[in-house]
């Protein structure tokens, strides 16, 4: 995956609170995949923050001038995105939101942009205070994507993914798939409190995978406002394989087999490795969000 060296990155779409402290934030849910599953239950099934061991969400972190300057000064162009991980994430956010803004407009709607918050260790959100152990997530309460960049190392070391820049991009695009669901009103379907292979929780996650694939289909043709040219200039078959590999690594069956030694489909919340790959590729192959109806 390569970016146009001359493109100007829009750092206003990223809030960098790495290194900031959260006053009064108490201990959050436990580490590893249990934490990830618990947080998603809280976000999508209506479980309150206190029931998950999260704080009330009243403590919102403020980005310090130094942390904001870090991204604003370091991540200015596509050349920076080709060289630095955090700048790459800024560029991916720009590309994903640029596509969805144009897609909503083409369909007669209006896309509301959502910031991505870079954090480290712990962060306050409208969905409660979360630690890095929960992984990347979207909070519908404040319509923001939250990301600790250290997760990408865990994606390889804990979850067994091969890694690569596009594996990271897939994760970000998946979270923005949830934002799209929030805007069109389908995210709430997962709030029925049910789990399992055929649950709405799984269908919501698979649709977000499909939306990530739709963006990938259009990534090299979506024009950037700063240049009139696509921000992403190259996306190879190897990149797509990295994305498919990452999707499989976070399948419920793979995670359960790795962390609990057995597969229990009745507790699935995200779908199997095969399903996640299938729906990401469905979006990538068709480039059409109308082909992402996982609720049929």
PDB file of C-alpha atoms in Angstrom:
ATOM      1  CA  UNK A   1       0.000   0.000   0.000  1.00  0.00           C
ATOM      2  CA  UNK A   2       1.460   3.305  -1.117  1.00  0.00           C
ATOM      3  CA  UNK A   3       0.301   6.886  -0.704  1.00  0.00           C
ATOM      4  CA  UNK A   4       0.735   9.870  -3.012  1.00  0.00           C
ATOM      5  CA  UNK A   5       3.915  11.533  -1.716  1.00  0.00           C
ATOM      6  CA  UNK A   6       2.568  15.013  -2.486  1.00  0.00           C
ATOM      7  CA  UNK A   7      -0.825  14.645  -0.815  1.00  0.00           C
ATOM      8  CA  UNK A   8      -1.487  16.834   2.216  1.00  0.00           C
ATOM      9  CA  UNK A   9      -2.754  14.896   5.211  1.00  0.00           C
ATOM     10  CA  UNK A  10      -5.698  16.236   7.207  1.00  0.00           C
ATOM     11  CA  UNK A  11      -4.604  15.787  10.817  1.00  0.00           C
ATOM     12  CA  UNK A  12      -7.828  17.397  12.062  1.00  0.00           C
ATOM     13  CA  UNK A  13      -9.457  13.972  11.626  1.00  0.00           C
ATOM     14  CA  UNK A  14      -7.208  12.515  14.330  1.00  0.00           C
ATOM     15  CA  UNK A  15      -7.102  13.422  18.012  1.00  0.00           C
ATOM     16  CA  UNK A  16      -3.822  12.347  19.581  1.00  0.00           C
ATOM     17  CA  UNK A  17      -4.077  11.895  23.363  1.00  0.00           C
ATOM     18  CA  UNK A  18      -1.160   9.501  23.740  1.00  0.00           C
ATOM     19  CA  UNK A  19       0.628  10.179  26.979  1.00  0.00           C
ATOM     20  CA  UNK A  20      -2.189  12.258  28.501  1.00  0.00           C
ATOM     21  CA  UNK A  21      -3.604  11.330  31.920  1.00  0.00           C
ATOM     22  CA  UNK A  22      -7.245  10.689  32.744  1.00  0.00           C
ATOM     23  CA  UNK A  23      -8.144  12.241  36.118  1.00  0.00           C
ATOM     24  CA  UNK A  24     -10.024   9.860  38.342  1.00  0.00           C
ATOM     25  CA  UNK A  25     -10.096   7.012  35.853  1.00  0.00           C
ATOM     26  CA  UNK A  26     -10.230   3.752  37.767  1.00  0.00           C
ATOM     27  CA  UNK A  27      -9.192   0.272  36.748  1.00  0.00           C
ATOM     28  CA  UNK A  28     -10.974  -1.094  33.710  1.00  0.00           C
ATOM     29  CA  UNK A  29     -11.817  -4.545  32.444  1.00  0.00           C
ATOM     30  CA  UNK A  30      -9.211  -7.270  32.265  1.00  0.00           C
ATOM     31  CA  UNK A  31      -6.710  -7.731  29.484  1.00  0.00           C
ATOM     32  CA  UNK A  32      -6.686  -9.807  26.359  1.00  0.00           C
ATOM     33  CA  UNK A  33      -9.619 -10.948  24.250  1.00  0.00           C
ATOM     34  CA  UNK A  34     -11.921 -11.151  27.266  1.00  0.00           C
ATOM     35  CA  UNK A  35     -11.584  -7.420  27.578  1.00  0.00           C
ATOM     36  CA  UNK A  36     -12.302  -6.912  23.888  1.00  0.00           C
ATOM     37  CA  UNK A  37     -15.440  -9.027  24.019  1.00  0.00           C
ATOM     38  CA  UNK A  38     -16.656  -7.339  27.212  1.00  0.00           C
ATOM     39  CA  UNK A  39     -16.197  -3.875  25.766  1.00  0.00           C
ATOM     40  CA  UNK A  40     -18.072  -4.764  22.586  1.00  0.00           C
ATOM     41  CA  UNK A  41     -20.889  -6.161  24.684  1.00  0.00           C
ATOM     42  CA  UNK A  42     -21.038  -2.819  26.435  1.00  0.00           C
ATOM     43  CA  UNK A  43     -21.050  -0.811  23.230  1.00  0.00           C
ATOM     44  CA  UNK A  44     -23.519  -2.868  21.237  1.00  0.00           C
ATOM     45  CA  UNK A  45     -25.714  -4.655  23.756  1.00  0.00           C
ATOM     46  CA  UNK A  46     -26.583  -1.735  26.023  1.00  0.00           C
ATOM     47  CA  UNK A  47     -24.545  -2.877  29.036  1.00  0.00           C
ATOM     48  CA  UNK A  48     -23.656   0.097  31.228  1.00  0.00           C
ATOM     49  CA  UNK A  49     -20.003   1.049  31.812  1.00  0.00           C
ATOM     50  CA  UNK A  50     -20.144   0.255  35.527  1.00  0.00           C
ATOM     51  CA  UNK A  51     -21.417  -3.267  34.829  1.00  0.00           C
ATOM     52  CA  UNK A  52     -18.313  -3.882  32.733  1.00  0.00           C
ATOM     53  CA  UNK A  53     -15.931  -2.472  35.301  1.00  0.00           C
ATOM     54  CA  UNK A  54     -15.551   0.692  33.260  1.00  0.00           C
ATOM     55  CA  UNK A  55     -15.835   4.170  34.697  1.00  0.00           C
ATOM     56  CA  UNK A  56     -18.889   6.301  34.011  1.00  0.00           C
ATOM     57  CA  UNK A  57     -17.315   8.022  31.042  1.00  0.00           C
ATOM     58  CA  UNK A  58     -17.382  11.474  32.616  1.00  0.00           C
ATOM     59  CA  UNK A  59     -13.583  11.783  32.501  1.00  0.00           C
ATOM     60  CA  UNK A  60     -12.788  12.840  28.958  1.00  0.00           C
ATOM     61  CA  UNK A  61      -9.113  13.168  28.075  1.00  0.00           C
ATOM     62  CA  UNK A  62      -7.918  16.409  26.564  1.00  0.00           C
ATOM     63  CA  UNK A  63      -5.287  16.287  23.884  1.00  0.00           C
ATOM     64  CA  UNK A  64      -2.195  18.092  25.077  1.00  0.00           C
ATOM     65  CA  UNK A  65      -0.548  20.660  22.842  1.00  0.00           C
ATOM     66  CA  UNK A  66       2.581  18.527  22.668  1.00  0.00           C
ATOM     67  CA  UNK A  67       0.741  15.394  21.548  1.00  0.00           C
ATOM     68  CA  UNK A  68      -1.280  17.297  18.977  1.00  0.00           C
ATOM     69  CA  UNK A  69       1.854  18.921  17.666  1.00  0.00           C
ATOM     70  CA  UNK A  70       3.479  15.506  17.350  1.00  0.00           C
ATOM     71  CA  UNK A  71       0.998  14.413  14.693  1.00  0.00           C
ATOM     72  CA  UNK A  72       0.518  17.836  13.117  1.00  0.00           C
ATOM     73  CA  UNK A  73       4.224  18.404  12.671  1.00  0.00           C
ATOM     74  CA  UNK A  74       5.211  14.854  11.752  1.00  0.00           C
ATOM     75  CA  UNK A  75       2.285  13.859   9.528  1.00  0.00           C
ATOM     76  CA  UNK A  76       1.961  16.441   6.799  1.00  0.00           C
ATOM     77  CA  UNK A  77       2.198  14.587   3.500  1.00  0.00           C
ATOM     78  CA  UNK A  78       1.680  11.234   1.863  1.00  0.00           C
ATOM     79  CA  UNK A  79       5.441  10.820   1.978  1.00  0.00           C
ATOM     80  CA  UNK A  80       5.193  10.893   5.775  1.00  0.00           C
ATOM     81  CA  UNK A  81       2.444   8.263   5.593  1.00  0.00           C
ATOM     82  CA  UNK A  82       4.731   6.008   3.574  1.00  0.00           C
ATOM     83  CA  UNK A  83       7.414   6.293   6.245  1.00  0.00           C
ATOM     84  CA  UNK A  84       5.681   6.380   9.672  1.00  0.00           C
ATOM     85  CA  UNK A  85       3.038   4.181  11.268  1.00  0.00           C
ATOM     86  CA  UNK A  86       1.003   6.931  12.936  1.00  0.00           C
ATOM     87  CA  UNK A  87       1.081   9.052   9.775  1.00  0.00           C
ATOM     88  CA  UNK A  88      -0.095   6.017   7.802  1.00  0.00           C
ATOM     89  CA  UNK A  89      -3.090   5.761  10.093  1.00  0.00           C
ATOM     90  CA  UNK A  90      -3.867   9.452   9.541  1.00  0.00           C
ATOM     91  CA  UNK A  91      -3.765   8.827   5.790  1.00  0.00           C
ATOM     92  CA  UNK A  92      -5.992   5.743   6.069  1.00  0.00           C
ATOM     93  CA  UNK A  93      -8.535   7.710   8.100  1.00  0.00           C
ATOM     94  CA  UNK A  94      -8.456  10.455   5.456  1.00  0.00           C
ATOM     95  CA  UNK A  95      -8.943   7.923   2.656  1.00  0.00           C
ATOM     96  CA  UNK A  96     -11.728   5.974   4.374  1.00  0.00           C
ATOM     97  CA  UNK A  97     -13.676   9.090   5.290  1.00  0.00           C
ATOM     98  CA  UNK A  98     -13.076  10.645   1.897  1.00  0.00           C
ATOM     99  CA  UNK A  99     -14.627   7.592   0.260  1.00  0.00           C
ATOM    100  CA  UNK A 100     -17.649   7.418   2.554  1.00  0.00           C
ATOM    101  CA  UNK A 101     -18.275  11.141   2.231  1.00  0.00           C
ATOM    102  CA  UNK A 102     -18.395  10.794  -1.553  1.00  0.00           C
ATOM    103  CA  UNK A 103     -20.428   7.587  -1.386  1.00  0.00           C
ATOM    104  CA  UNK A 104     -23.071   9.084   0.878  1.00  0.00           C
ATOM    105  CA  UNK A 105     -23.273  12.139  -1.393  1.00  0.00           C
ATOM    106  CA  UNK A 106     -23.654   9.909  -4.454  1.00  0.00           C
ATOM    107  CA  UNK A 107     -26.540   8.157  -2.718  1.00  0.00           C
ATOM    108  CA  UNK A 108     -28.222  11.425  -1.768  1.00  0.00           C
ATOM    109  CA  UNK A 109     -27.163  11.363   1.883  1.00  0.00           C
ATOM    110  CA  UNK A 110     -24.708  13.217   4.078  1.00  0.00           C
ATOM    111  CA  UNK A 111     -21.743  11.626   5.801  1.00  0.00           C
ATOM    112  CA  UNK A 112     -20.757  12.981   9.211  1.00  0.00           C
ATOM    113  CA  UNK A 113     -17.021  12.649   9.754  1.00  0.00           C
ATOM    114  CA  UNK A 114     -15.810  10.823  12.844  1.00  0.00           C
ATOM    115  CA  UNK A 115     -12.446  11.487  14.497  1.00  0.00           C
ATOM    116  CA  UNK A 116     -10.026   8.708  15.334  1.00  0.00           C
ATOM    117  CA  UNK A 117      -8.495   9.064  18.783  1.00  0.00           C
ATOM    118  CA  UNK A 118      -4.943   7.787  19.222  1.00  0.00           C
ATOM    119  CA  UNK A 119      -4.418   6.785  22.846  1.00  0.00           C
ATOM    120  CA  UNK A 120      -2.028   4.805  24.977  1.00  0.00           C
ATOM    121  CA  UNK A 121      -2.825   2.688  28.046  1.00  0.00           C
ATOM    122  CA  UNK A 122      -6.207   4.228  28.928  1.00  0.00           C
ATOM    123  CA  UNK A 123      -8.776   6.593  27.466  1.00  0.00           C
ATOM    124  CA  UNK A 124     -12.080   8.140  28.518  1.00  0.00           C
ATOM    125  CA  UNK A 125     -15.018   7.878  26.116  1.00  0.00           C
ATOM    126  CA  UNK A 126     -18.761   8.401  26.136  1.00  0.00           C
ATOM    127  CA  UNK A 127     -18.945   4.598  26.426  1.00  0.00           C
ATOM    128  CA  UNK A 128     -16.792   4.524  29.560  1.00  0.00           C
ATOM    129  CA  UNK A 129     -13.081   4.456  30.309  1.00  0.00           C
ATOM    130  CA  UNK A 130     -11.219   1.757  28.395  1.00  0.00           C
ATOM    131  CA  UNK A 131      -7.699   0.384  28.530  1.00  0.00           C
ATOM    132  CA  UNK A 132      -5.499  -0.669  25.635  1.00  0.00           C
ATOM    133  CA  UNK A 133      -6.384  -4.298  26.354  1.00  0.00           C
ATOM    134  CA  UNK A 134      -9.804  -3.914  24.724  1.00  0.00           C
ATOM    135  CA  UNK A 135      -8.334  -3.309  21.272  1.00  0.00           C
ATOM    136  CA  UNK A 136      -9.615  -0.810  18.684  1.00  0.00           C
ATOM    137  CA  UNK A 137     -13.273   0.128  19.027  1.00  0.00           C
ATOM    138  CA  UNK A 138     -15.984   2.508  17.894  1.00  0.00           C
ATOM    139  CA  UNK A 139     -18.042   4.329  20.503  1.00  0.00           C
ATOM    140  CA  UNK A 140     -21.520   5.281  19.242  1.00  0.00           C
ATOM    141  CA  UNK A 141     -21.965   7.579  22.257  1.00  0.00           C
ATOM    142  CA  UNK A 142     -19.487  10.119  20.905  1.00  0.00           C
ATOM    143  CA  UNK A 143     -19.142   8.724  17.365  1.00  0.00           C
ATOM    144  CA  UNK A 144     -15.381   8.313  17.579  1.00  0.00           C
ATOM    145  CA  UNK A 145     -12.982   5.516  16.692  1.00  0.00           C
ATOM    146  CA  UNK A 146     -10.420   4.702  19.405  1.00  0.00           C
ATOM    147  CA  UNK A 147      -7.073   3.169  18.578  1.00  0.00           C
ATOM    148  CA  UNK A 148      -3.940   2.280  20.505  1.00  0.00           C
ATOM    149  CA  UNK A 149      -1.320   1.772  17.795  1.00  0.00           C
ATOM    150  CA  UNK A 150       0.295  -0.920  19.958  1.00  0.00           C
ATOM    151  CA  UNK A 151      -2.617  -3.198  19.026  1.00  0.00           C
ATOM    152  CA  UNK A 152      -1.037  -3.883  15.659  1.00  0.00           C
ATOM    153  CA  UNK A 153       1.879  -5.602  17.364  1.00  0.00           C
ATOM    154  CA  UNK A 154      -0.613  -7.707  19.328  1.00  0.00           C
ATOM    155  CA  UNK A 155      -2.461  -8.549  16.118  1.00  0.00           C
ATOM    156  CA  UNK A 156       0.700 -10.399  15.093  1.00  0.00           C
ATOM    157  CA  UNK A 157       2.013 -11.680  18.413  1.00  0.00           C
ATOM    158  CA  UNK A 158      -1.253 -12.569  20.209  1.00  0.00           C
ATOM    159  CA  UNK A 159      -3.643 -13.250  17.344  1.00  0.00           C
ATOM    160  CA  UNK A 160      -1.225 -14.734  14.816  1.00  0.00           C
ATOM    161  CA  UNK A 161      -1.833 -12.366  11.901  1.00  0.00           C
ATOM    162  CA  UNK A 162       0.954 -11.838   9.397  1.00  0.00           C
ATOM    163  CA  UNK A 163       0.770  -8.076   9.764  1.00  0.00           C
ATOM    164  CA  UNK A 164       1.587  -5.460   7.148  1.00  0.00           C
ATOM    165  CA  UNK A 165       0.326  -1.933   6.450  1.00  0.00           C
ATOM    166  CA  UNK A 166      -2.930  -3.051   4.887  1.00  0.00           C
ATOM    167  CA  UNK A 167      -3.733  -5.347   7.806  1.00  0.00           C
ATOM    168  CA  UNK A 168      -3.653  -2.177   9.904  1.00  0.00           C
ATOM    169  CA  UNK A 169      -5.778  -0.337   7.355  1.00  0.00           C
ATOM    170  CA  UNK A 170      -8.361  -3.132   7.425  1.00  0.00           C
ATOM    171  CA  UNK A 171      -8.762  -2.731  11.192  1.00  0.00           C
ATOM    172  CA  UNK A 172      -9.340   1.023  10.872  1.00  0.00           C
ATOM    173  CA  UNK A 173     -11.732   0.598   7.943  1.00  0.00           C
ATOM    174  CA  UNK A 174     -13.712  -1.999   9.911  1.00  0.00           C
ATOM    175  CA  UNK A 175     -14.223   0.450  12.781  1.00  0.00           C
ATOM    176  CA  UNK A 176     -15.394   3.093  10.326  1.00  0.00           C
ATOM    177  CA  UNK A 177     -17.782   0.467   8.996  1.00  0.00           C
ATOM    178  CA  UNK A 178     -19.433   0.656  12.407  1.00  0.00           C
ATOM    179  CA  UNK A 179     -19.638   4.434  12.047  1.00  0.00           C
ATOM    180  CA  UNK A 180     -21.405   3.991   8.709  1.00  0.00           C
ATOM    181  CA  UNK A 181     -23.810   1.567  10.395  1.00  0.00           C
ATOM    182  CA  UNK A 182     -24.399   4.131  13.117  1.00  0.00           C
ATOM    183  CA  UNK A 183     -25.247   6.788  10.541  1.00  0.00           C
ATOM    184  CA  UNK A 184     -27.644   4.602   8.555  1.00  0.00           C
ATOM    185  CA  UNK A 185     -29.278   3.080  11.627  1.00  0.00           C
ATOM    186  CA  UNK A 186     -28.205  -0.571  11.446  1.00  0.00           C
ATOM    187  CA  UNK A 187     -25.756  -0.557  14.358  1.00  0.00           C
ATOM    188  CA  UNK A 188     -28.619  -0.732  16.841  1.00  0.00           C
ATOM    189  CA  UNK A 189     -29.641  -4.158  15.547  1.00  0.00           C
ATOM    190  CA  UNK A 190     -26.934  -5.676  17.721  1.00  0.00           C
ATOM    191  CA  UNK A 191     -28.478  -4.273  20.894  1.00  0.00           C
ATOM    192  CA  UNK A 192     -30.787  -7.222  21.473  1.00  0.00           C
ATOM    193  CA  UNK A 193     -28.342  -8.796  23.944  1.00  0.00           C
ATOM    194  CA  UNK A 194     -27.937 -12.036  21.992  1.00  0.00           C
ATOM    195  CA  UNK A 195     -24.787 -13.908  21.035  1.00  0.00           C
ATOM    196  CA  UNK A 196     -24.133 -16.834  18.749  1.00  0.00           C
ATOM    197  CA  UNK A 197     -23.238 -17.648  15.168  1.00  0.00           C
ATOM    198  CA  UNK A 198     -26.591 -16.388  13.836  1.00  0.00           C
ATOM    199  CA  UNK A 199     -26.976 -13.410  16.150  1.00  0.00           C
ATOM    200  CA  UNK A 200     -27.370  -9.810  15.067  1.00  0.00           C
ATOM    201  CA  UNK A 201     -24.115  -9.070  16.891  1.00  0.00           C
ATOM    202  CA  UNK A 202     -22.256 -11.274  14.414  1.00  0.00           C
ATOM    203  CA  UNK A 203     -24.192  -9.872  11.451  1.00  0.00           C
ATOM    204  CA  UNK A 204     -23.232  -6.317  12.437  1.00  0.00           C
ATOM    205  CA  UNK A 205     -19.555  -7.242  12.637  1.00  0.00           C
ATOM    206  CA  UNK A 206     -19.596  -9.052   9.309  1.00  0.00           C
ATOM    207  CA  UNK A 207     -21.263  -6.086   7.662  1.00  0.00           C
ATOM    208  CA  UNK A 208     -18.522  -3.816   9.023  1.00  0.00           C
ATOM    209  CA  UNK A 209     -15.998  -6.197   7.431  1.00  0.00           C
ATOM    210  CA  UNK A 210     -17.869  -5.934   4.145  1.00  0.00           C
ATOM    211  CA  UNK A 211     -17.881  -2.128   4.336  1.00  0.00           C
ATOM    212  CA  UNK A 212     -14.115  -2.241   4.910  1.00  0.00           C
ATOM    213  CA  UNK A 213     -13.861  -4.240   1.703  1.00  0.00           C
ATOM    214  CA  UNK A 214     -16.028  -1.729  -0.168  1.00  0.00           C
ATOM    215  CA  UNK A 215     -13.616   1.039   0.797  1.00  0.00           C
ATOM    216  CA  UNK A 216     -10.653  -1.109  -0.285  1.00  0.00           C
ATOM    217  CA  UNK A 217     -12.276  -1.605  -3.693  1.00  0.00           C
ATOM    218  CA  UNK A 218     -12.421   2.157  -4.230  1.00  0.00           C
ATOM    219  CA  UNK A 219      -9.277   3.157  -2.326  1.00  0.00           C
ATOM    220  CA  UNK A 220      -7.087   3.766  -5.371  1.00  0.00           C
ATOM    221  CA  UNK A 221      -9.772   5.711  -7.267  1.00  0.00           C
ATOM    222  CA  UNK A 222     -11.147   7.948  -4.492  1.00  0.00           C
ATOM    223  CA  UNK A 223      -9.734  11.391  -5.226  1.00  0.00           C
ATOM    224  CA  UNK A 224      -8.153  13.394  -2.429  1.00  0.00           C
ATOM    225  CA  UNK A 225      -9.333  16.985  -2.047  1.00  0.00           C
ATOM    226  CA  UNK A 226      -5.799  18.350  -1.645  1.00  0.00           C
ATOM    227  CA  UNK A 227      -4.501  17.092  -5.001  1.00  0.00           C
ATOM    228  CA  UNK A 228      -7.432  15.904  -7.072  1.00  0.00           C
ATOM    229  CA  UNK A 229      -5.632  12.564  -7.253  1.00  0.00           C
ATOM    230  CA  UNK A 230      -6.199   9.379  -5.225  1.00  0.00           C
ATOM    231  CA  UNK A 231      -4.463   9.501  -1.851  1.00  0.00           C
ATOM    232  CA  UNK A 232      -3.702   5.777  -2.119  1.00  0.00           C
ATOM    233  CA  UNK A 233      -1.773   5.110  -5.316  1.00  0.00           C
ATOM    234  CA  UNK A 234      -1.155   1.385  -5.007  1.00  0.00           C
ATOM    235  CA  UNK A 235      -2.983  -1.541  -3.432  1.00  0.00           C
ATOM    236  CA  UNK A 236      -1.627  -4.948  -4.404  1.00  0.00           C
ATOM    237  CA  UNK A 237      -2.969  -8.475  -4.218  1.00  0.00           C
ATOM    238  CA  UNK A 238      -0.469  -9.053  -1.402  1.00  0.00           C
ATOM    239  CA  UNK A 239      -2.045  -6.156   0.513  1.00  0.00           C
ATOM    240  CA  UNK A 240      -5.492  -7.699   0.147  1.00  0.00           C
ATOM    241  CA  UNK A 241      -4.120 -11.043   1.328  1.00  0.00           C
ATOM    242  CA  UNK A 242      -2.779  -9.270   4.430  1.00  0.00           C
ATOM    243  CA  UNK A 243      -6.243  -7.842   5.047  1.00  0.00           C
ATOM    244  CA  UNK A 244      -7.887 -11.237   4.634  1.00  0.00           C
ATOM    245  CA  UNK A 245      -5.295 -12.757   6.950  1.00  0.00           C
ATOM    246  CA  UNK A 246      -6.040 -10.141   9.624  1.00  0.00           C
ATOM    247  CA  UNK A 247      -9.790 -10.715   9.243  1.00  0.00           C
ATOM    248  CA  UNK A 248      -9.302 -14.440   9.798  1.00  0.00           C
ATOM    249  CA  UNK A 249      -7.032 -13.894  12.800  1.00  0.00           C
ATOM    250  CA  UNK A 250      -9.822 -12.091  14.681  1.00  0.00           C
ATOM    251  CA  UNK A 251     -12.511 -14.638  13.840  1.00  0.00           C
ATOM    252  CA  UNK A 252     -14.332 -15.948  16.897  1.00  0.00           C
ATOM    253  CA  UNK A 253     -13.354 -19.556  16.206  1.00  0.00           C
ATOM    254  CA  UNK A 254      -9.659 -18.702  15.858  1.00  0.00           C
ATOM    255  CA  UNK A 255      -9.674 -16.564  19.005  1.00  0.00           C
ATOM    256  CA  UNK A 256     -11.552 -19.143  21.070  1.00  0.00           C
ATOM    257  CA  UNK A 257      -9.313 -21.979  19.938  1.00  0.00           C
ATOM    258  CA  UNK A 258      -6.222 -19.939  20.764  1.00  0.00           C
ATOM    259  CA  UNK A 259      -7.306 -18.574  24.149  1.00  0.00           C
ATOM    260  CA  UNK A 260      -9.718 -21.134  25.598  1.00  0.00           C
ATOM    261  CA  UNK A 261      -8.774 -24.287  23.711  1.00  0.00           C
ATOM    262  CA  UNK A 262     -12.241 -24.962  22.311  1.00  0.00           C
ATOM    263  CA  UNK A 263     -14.744 -23.366  19.925  1.00  0.00           C
ATOM    264  CA  UNK A 264     -18.186 -22.402  21.269  1.00  0.00           C
ATOM    265  CA  UNK A 265     -20.308 -20.940  18.435  1.00  0.00           C
ATOM    266  CA  UNK A 266     -23.140 -20.132  20.838  1.00  0.00           C
ATOM    267  CA  UNK A 267     -21.001 -17.342  22.327  1.00  0.00           C
ATOM    268  CA  UNK A 268     -19.776 -15.803  19.069  1.00  0.00           C
ATOM    269  CA  UNK A 269     -20.001 -12.030  18.703  1.00  0.00           C
ATOM    270  CA  UNK A 270     -17.954 -11.383  15.544  1.00  0.00           C
ATOM    271  CA  UNK A 271     -18.206 -14.408  13.247  1.00  0.00           C
ATOM    272  CA  UNK A 272     -15.840 -17.144  12.170  1.00  0.00           C
ATOM    273  CA  UNK A 273     -12.546 -16.610  10.370  1.00  0.00           C
ATOM    274  CA  UNK A 274     -14.113 -17.879   7.144  1.00  0.00           C
ATOM    275  CA  UNK A 275     -17.129 -15.588   7.479  1.00  0.00           C
ATOM    276  CA  UNK A 276     -14.982 -12.530   8.168  1.00  0.00           C
ATOM    277  CA  UNK A 277     -12.819 -13.227   5.134  1.00  0.00           C
ATOM    278  CA  UNK A 278     -15.880 -13.971   3.006  1.00  0.00           C
ATOM    279  CA  UNK A 279     -17.613 -10.691   3.816  1.00  0.00           C
ATOM    280  CA  UNK A 280     -14.509  -8.544   3.521  1.00  0.00           C
ATOM    281  CA  UNK A 281     -13.876 -10.050   0.094  1.00  0.00           C
ATOM    282  CA  UNK A 282     -17.544  -9.599  -0.845  1.00  0.00           C
ATOM    283  CA  UNK A 283     -17.171  -5.876  -0.278  1.00  0.00           C
ATOM    284  CA  UNK A 284     -13.826  -5.743  -2.044  1.00  0.00           C
ATOM    285  CA  UNK A 285     -15.056  -7.725  -5.055  1.00  0.00           C
ATOM    286  CA  UNK A 286     -18.277  -5.772  -5.590  1.00  0.00           C
ATOM    287  CA  UNK A 287     -17.404  -2.320  -4.258  1.00  0.00           C
ATOM    288  CA  UNK A 288     -21.105  -1.944  -3.473  1.00  0.00           C
ATOM    289  CA  UNK A 289     -22.412  -1.402   0.049  1.00  0.00           C
ATOM    290  CA  UNK A 290     -25.791  -2.726  -1.116  1.00  0.00           C
ATOM    291  CA  UNK A 291     -24.108  -6.141  -1.409  1.00  0.00           C
ATOM    292  CA  UNK A 292     -23.257  -6.060   2.311  1.00  0.00           C
ATOM    293  CA  UNK A 293     -26.655  -7.111   3.639  1.00  0.00           C
ATOM    294  CA  UNK A 294     -25.589  -9.654   6.235  1.00  0.00           C
ATOM    295  CA  UNK A 295     -29.075  -9.629   7.786  1.00  0.00           C
ATOM    296  CA  UNK A 296     -30.751 -11.607   4.992  1.00  0.00           C
TER     297      UNK A 296
END
